CSV table of C-alpha atoms in Angstrom, one decimal:
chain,number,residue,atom,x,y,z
A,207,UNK,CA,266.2,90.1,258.5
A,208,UNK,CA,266.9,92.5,261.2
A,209,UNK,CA,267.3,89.6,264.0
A,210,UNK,CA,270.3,88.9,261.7
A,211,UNK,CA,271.3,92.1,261.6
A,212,UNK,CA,271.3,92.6,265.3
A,213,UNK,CA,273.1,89.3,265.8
A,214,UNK,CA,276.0,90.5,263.6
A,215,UNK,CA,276.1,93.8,265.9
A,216,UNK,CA,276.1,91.7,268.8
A,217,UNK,CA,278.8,89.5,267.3
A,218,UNK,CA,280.7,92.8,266.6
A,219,UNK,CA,280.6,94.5,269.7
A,220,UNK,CA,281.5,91.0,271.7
A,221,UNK,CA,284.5,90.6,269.1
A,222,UNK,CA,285.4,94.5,268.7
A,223,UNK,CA,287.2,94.7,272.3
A,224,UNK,CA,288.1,91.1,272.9
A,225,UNK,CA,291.1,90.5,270.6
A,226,UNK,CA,293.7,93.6,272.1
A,227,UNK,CA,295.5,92.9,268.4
A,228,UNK,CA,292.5,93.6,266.2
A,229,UNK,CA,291.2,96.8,268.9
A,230,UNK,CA,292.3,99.9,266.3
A,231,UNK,CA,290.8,97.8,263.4
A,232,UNK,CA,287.5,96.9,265.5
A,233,UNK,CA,286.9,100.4,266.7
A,234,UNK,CA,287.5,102.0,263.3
A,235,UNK,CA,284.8,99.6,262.0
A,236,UNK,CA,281.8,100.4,265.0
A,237,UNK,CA,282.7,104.2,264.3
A,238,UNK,CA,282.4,104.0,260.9
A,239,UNK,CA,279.2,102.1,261.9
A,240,UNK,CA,278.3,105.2,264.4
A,241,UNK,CA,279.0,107.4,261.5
A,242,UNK,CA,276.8,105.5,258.7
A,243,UNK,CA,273.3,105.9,260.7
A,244,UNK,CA,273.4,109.4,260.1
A,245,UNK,CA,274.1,108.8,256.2
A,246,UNK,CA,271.3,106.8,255.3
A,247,UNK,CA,268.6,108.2,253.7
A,248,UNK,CA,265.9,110.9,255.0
A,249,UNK,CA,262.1,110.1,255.3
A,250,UNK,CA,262.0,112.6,252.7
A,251,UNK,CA,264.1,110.6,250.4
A,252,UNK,CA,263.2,107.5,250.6
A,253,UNK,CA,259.4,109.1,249.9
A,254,UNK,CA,261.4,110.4,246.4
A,255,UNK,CA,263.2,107.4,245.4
A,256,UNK,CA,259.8,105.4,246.2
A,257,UNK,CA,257.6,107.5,244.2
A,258,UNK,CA,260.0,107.2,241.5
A,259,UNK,CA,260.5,103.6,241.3
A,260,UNK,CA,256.9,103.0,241.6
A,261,UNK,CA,256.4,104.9,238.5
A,262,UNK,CA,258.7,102.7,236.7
A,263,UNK,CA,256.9,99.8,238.1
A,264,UNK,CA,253.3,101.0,236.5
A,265,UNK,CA,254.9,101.5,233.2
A,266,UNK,CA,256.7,98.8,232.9
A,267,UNK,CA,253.6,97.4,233.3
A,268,UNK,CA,251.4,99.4,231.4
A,269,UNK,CA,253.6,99.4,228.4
A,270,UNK,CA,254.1,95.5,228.4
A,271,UNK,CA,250.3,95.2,228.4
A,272,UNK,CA,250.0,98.0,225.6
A,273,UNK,CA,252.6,96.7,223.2
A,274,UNK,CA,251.0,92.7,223.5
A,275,UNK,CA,247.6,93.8,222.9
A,276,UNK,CA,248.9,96.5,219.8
A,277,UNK,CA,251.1,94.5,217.3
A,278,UNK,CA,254.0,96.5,216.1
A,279,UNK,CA,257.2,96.6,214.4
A,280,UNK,CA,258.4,97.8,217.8
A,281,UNK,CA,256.4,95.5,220.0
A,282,UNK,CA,258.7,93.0,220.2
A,283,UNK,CA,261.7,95.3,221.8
A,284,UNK,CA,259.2,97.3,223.5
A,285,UNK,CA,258.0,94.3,225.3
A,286,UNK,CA,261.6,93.3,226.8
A,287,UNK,CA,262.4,97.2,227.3
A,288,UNK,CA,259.3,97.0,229.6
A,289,UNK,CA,259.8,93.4,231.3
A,290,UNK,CA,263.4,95.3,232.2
A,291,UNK,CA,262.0,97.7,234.0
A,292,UNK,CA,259.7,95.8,235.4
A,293,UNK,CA,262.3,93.4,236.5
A,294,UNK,CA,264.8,96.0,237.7
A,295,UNK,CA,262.1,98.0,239.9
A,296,UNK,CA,261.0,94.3,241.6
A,297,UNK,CA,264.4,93.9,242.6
A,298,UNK,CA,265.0,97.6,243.6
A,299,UNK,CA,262.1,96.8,246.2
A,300,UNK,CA,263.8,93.3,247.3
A,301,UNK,CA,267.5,94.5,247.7
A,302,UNK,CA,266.1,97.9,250.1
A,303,UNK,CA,262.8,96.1,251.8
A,304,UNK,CA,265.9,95.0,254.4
A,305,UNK,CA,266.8,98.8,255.1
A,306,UNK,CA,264.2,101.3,254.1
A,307,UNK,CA,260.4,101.2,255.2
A,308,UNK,CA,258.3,102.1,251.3
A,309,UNK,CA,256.2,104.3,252.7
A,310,UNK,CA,254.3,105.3,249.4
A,311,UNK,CA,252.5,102.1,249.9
A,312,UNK,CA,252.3,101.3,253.5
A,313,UNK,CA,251.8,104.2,255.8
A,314,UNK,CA,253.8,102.8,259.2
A,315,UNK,CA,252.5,104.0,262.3
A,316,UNK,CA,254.7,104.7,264.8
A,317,UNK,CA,254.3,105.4,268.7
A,318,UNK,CA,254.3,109.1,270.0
A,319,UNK,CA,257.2,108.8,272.6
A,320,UNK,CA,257.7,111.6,274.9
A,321,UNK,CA,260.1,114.1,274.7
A,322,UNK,CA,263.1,113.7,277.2
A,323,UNK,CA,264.3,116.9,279.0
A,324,UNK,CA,267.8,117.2,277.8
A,325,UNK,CA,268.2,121.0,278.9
A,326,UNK,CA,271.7,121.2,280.9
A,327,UNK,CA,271.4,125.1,281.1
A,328,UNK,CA,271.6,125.3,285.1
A,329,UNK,CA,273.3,122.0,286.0
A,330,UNK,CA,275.6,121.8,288.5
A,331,UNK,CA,278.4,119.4,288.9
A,332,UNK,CA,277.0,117.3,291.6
A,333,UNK,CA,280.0,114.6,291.2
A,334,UNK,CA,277.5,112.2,291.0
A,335,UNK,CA,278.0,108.0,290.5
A,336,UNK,CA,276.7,106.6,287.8
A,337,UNK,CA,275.0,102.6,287.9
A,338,UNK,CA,277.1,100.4,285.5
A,339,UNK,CA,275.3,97.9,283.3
A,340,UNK,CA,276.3,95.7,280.7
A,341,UNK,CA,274.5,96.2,277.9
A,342,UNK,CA,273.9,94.8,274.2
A,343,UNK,CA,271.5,95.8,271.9
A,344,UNK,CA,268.3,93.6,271.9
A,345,UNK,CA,269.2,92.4,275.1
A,346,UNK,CA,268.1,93.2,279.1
A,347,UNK,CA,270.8,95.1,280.3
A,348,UNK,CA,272.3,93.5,283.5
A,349,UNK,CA,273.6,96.0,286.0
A,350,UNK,CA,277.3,95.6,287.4
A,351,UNK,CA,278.1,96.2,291.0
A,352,UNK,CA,280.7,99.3,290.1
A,353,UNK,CA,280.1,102.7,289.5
A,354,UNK,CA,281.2,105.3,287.4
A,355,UNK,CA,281.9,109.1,287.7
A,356,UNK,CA,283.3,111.5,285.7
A,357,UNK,CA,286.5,113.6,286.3
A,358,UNK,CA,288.7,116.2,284.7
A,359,UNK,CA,291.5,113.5,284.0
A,360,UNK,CA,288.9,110.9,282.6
A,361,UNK,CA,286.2,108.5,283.5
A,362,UNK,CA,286.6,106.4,286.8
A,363,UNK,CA,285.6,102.9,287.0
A,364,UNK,CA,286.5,100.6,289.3
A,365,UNK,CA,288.8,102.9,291.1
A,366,UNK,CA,290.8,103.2,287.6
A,367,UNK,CA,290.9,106.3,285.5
A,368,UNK,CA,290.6,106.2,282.0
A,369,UNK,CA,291.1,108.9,279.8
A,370,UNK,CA,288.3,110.3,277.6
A,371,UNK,CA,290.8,110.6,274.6
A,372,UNK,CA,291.9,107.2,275.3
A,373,UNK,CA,288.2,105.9,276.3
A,374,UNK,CA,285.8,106.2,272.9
A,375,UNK,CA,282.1,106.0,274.2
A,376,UNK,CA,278.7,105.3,271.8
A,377,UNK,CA,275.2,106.8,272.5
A,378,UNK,CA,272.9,103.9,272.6
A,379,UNK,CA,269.2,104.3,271.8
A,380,UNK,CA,266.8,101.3,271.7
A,381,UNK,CA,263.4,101.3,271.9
A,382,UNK,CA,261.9,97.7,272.6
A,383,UNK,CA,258.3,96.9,274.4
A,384,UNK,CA,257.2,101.1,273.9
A,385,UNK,CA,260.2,101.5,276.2
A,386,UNK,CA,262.4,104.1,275.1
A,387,UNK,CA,266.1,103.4,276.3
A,388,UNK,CA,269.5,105.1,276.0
A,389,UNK,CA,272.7,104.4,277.1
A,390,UNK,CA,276.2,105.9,277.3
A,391,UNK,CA,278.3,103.0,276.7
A,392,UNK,CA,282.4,103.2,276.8
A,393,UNK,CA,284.6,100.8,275.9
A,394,UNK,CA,286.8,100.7,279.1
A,395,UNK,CA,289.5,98.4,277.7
A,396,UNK,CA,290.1,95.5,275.1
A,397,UNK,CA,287.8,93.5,277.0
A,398,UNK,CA,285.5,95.7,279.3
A,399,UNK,CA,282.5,97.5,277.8
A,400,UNK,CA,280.5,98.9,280.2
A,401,UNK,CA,277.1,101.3,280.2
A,402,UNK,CA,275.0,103.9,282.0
A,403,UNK,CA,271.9,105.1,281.4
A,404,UNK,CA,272.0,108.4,279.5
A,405,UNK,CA,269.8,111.6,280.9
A,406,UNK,CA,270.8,115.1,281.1
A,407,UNK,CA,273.2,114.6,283.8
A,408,UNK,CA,275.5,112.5,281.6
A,409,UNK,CA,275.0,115.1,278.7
A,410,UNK,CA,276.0,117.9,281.0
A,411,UNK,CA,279.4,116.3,281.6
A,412,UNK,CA,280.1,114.6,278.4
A,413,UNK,CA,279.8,118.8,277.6
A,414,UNK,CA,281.9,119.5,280.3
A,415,UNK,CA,284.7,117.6,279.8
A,416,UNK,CA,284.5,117.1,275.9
A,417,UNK,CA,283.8,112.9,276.1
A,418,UNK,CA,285.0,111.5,272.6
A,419,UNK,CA,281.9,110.2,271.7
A,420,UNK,CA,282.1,108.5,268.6
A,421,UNK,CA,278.8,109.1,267.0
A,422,UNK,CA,278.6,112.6,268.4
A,423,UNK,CA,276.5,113.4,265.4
A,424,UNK,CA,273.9,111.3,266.0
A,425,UNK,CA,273.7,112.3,270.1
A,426,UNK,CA,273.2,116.3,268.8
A,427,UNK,CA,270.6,115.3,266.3
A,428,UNK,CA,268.4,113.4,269.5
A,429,UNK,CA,269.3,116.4,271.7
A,430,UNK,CA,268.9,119.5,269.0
A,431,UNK,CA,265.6,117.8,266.9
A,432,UNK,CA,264.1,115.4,269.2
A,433,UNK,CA,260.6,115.5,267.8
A,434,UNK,CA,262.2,113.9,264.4
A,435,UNK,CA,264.7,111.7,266.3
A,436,UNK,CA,262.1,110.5,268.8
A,437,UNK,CA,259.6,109.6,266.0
A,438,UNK,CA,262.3,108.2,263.7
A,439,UNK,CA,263.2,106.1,266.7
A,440,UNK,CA,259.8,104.9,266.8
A,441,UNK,CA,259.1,103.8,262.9
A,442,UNK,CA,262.4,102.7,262.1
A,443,UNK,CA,264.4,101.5,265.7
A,444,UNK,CA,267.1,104.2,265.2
A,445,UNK,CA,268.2,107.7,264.3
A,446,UNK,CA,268.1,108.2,260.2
């Protein structure tokens, strides 16, 4: 299932900035992609809504067994009343098992991954060059023979300047192989996506110069809570 799911991001990144007619449509889709991460639910949640449907699930069961075993005048509607439960808390677990990890039954251990050093208190603007790569999700990011730096009119690539309110970018977080990964990736035109890794020089200008990134939520979580993001990261492949 989630091979799928990463082809189809794949797919939608390649298709987002390749047709310059459908580029507003395909960019309001990835960032309301960027902006659904951070809405799914909490660990804390999903714990809740597990412990609650697994409730159902026990007495559905134990009330189908009671009301064969004890002949009523209710038994016969108390046996479909419980087979519906039982029914609807089966497929409850089927329709999430794709997007939520049921804790309650299966304690998922996850990798302790070491805090990154994200603190941009004393940086300087060094007007430093960044490595380009080209990178997609899932796959090994191939580095490009340009650079990259940041200015106050925009980012410049390739002896181009593109403006930050013109130039959305996406933090990018993968971790693959106990490798922890992130990315800055911008979307340079309608057919040019292009990435550099992310540290705490990137974060200090993206600060600086107020980069539109489109899932800004999501790169304040990792910086502000990165013992939650870093083990979320670990269990689940991404930010909740």
């Amino acid at each position: 299932m989630k091979n799928k799911k990463d082809n189809e991001e794949i797919k939608m990144y390649e298709k987002a900035f390749s047709d310059p007619q459908q580029w507003d449509k395909n960019l309001s889709k990835l960032k309301e992609d960027a902006e659904r991460t951070n809405k799914k639910f909490s660990p804390s949640t999903i714990k809740i809504i597990n412990a609650v449907m697994a409730i159902i699930l026990v007495l559905s069961i134990v009330l189908f067994t009671v009301f064969i075993l004890v002949e009523t005048s209710a038994s016969e509607v108390m046996i479909y009343i419980s087979a519906g439960l039982f029914i609807i808390s089966i497929y409850f677990f089927l329709a999430k098992l794709e997007d939520v990890d049921f804790v309650v039954f299966k304690k998922k251990k996850y990798d302790i991954i070491q805090p990154v050093d994200m603190n941009i208190d004393h940086m300087v603007d060094s007007g430093q060059s960044f490595d380009c790569y080209n990178y997609i999700r899932g796959q090994k990011p191939k580095m490009l023979p340009e650079k990259l730096c940041f200015s106050e009119s925009g980012v410049v690539f390739d002896g181009t300047t593109y403006s930050y309110e013109d130039t959305p970018a996406f933090f990018e977080v993968e971790y693959r192989k106990k490798v922890l990964s992130m990315y800055l990736t911008f979307a340079i035109c309608e057919s040019k996506i292009i990435s550099i890794i992310f540290d705490k020089q990137v974060l200090y200008f993206v600060r600086k110069y107020d980069v539109r990134v489109e899932n800004d939520d999501e790169l304040d979580f990792f910086v502000n809570n990165q013992e939650e993001a870093l083990k979320n990261i670990s269990m689940y492949g991404h930010i909740l």
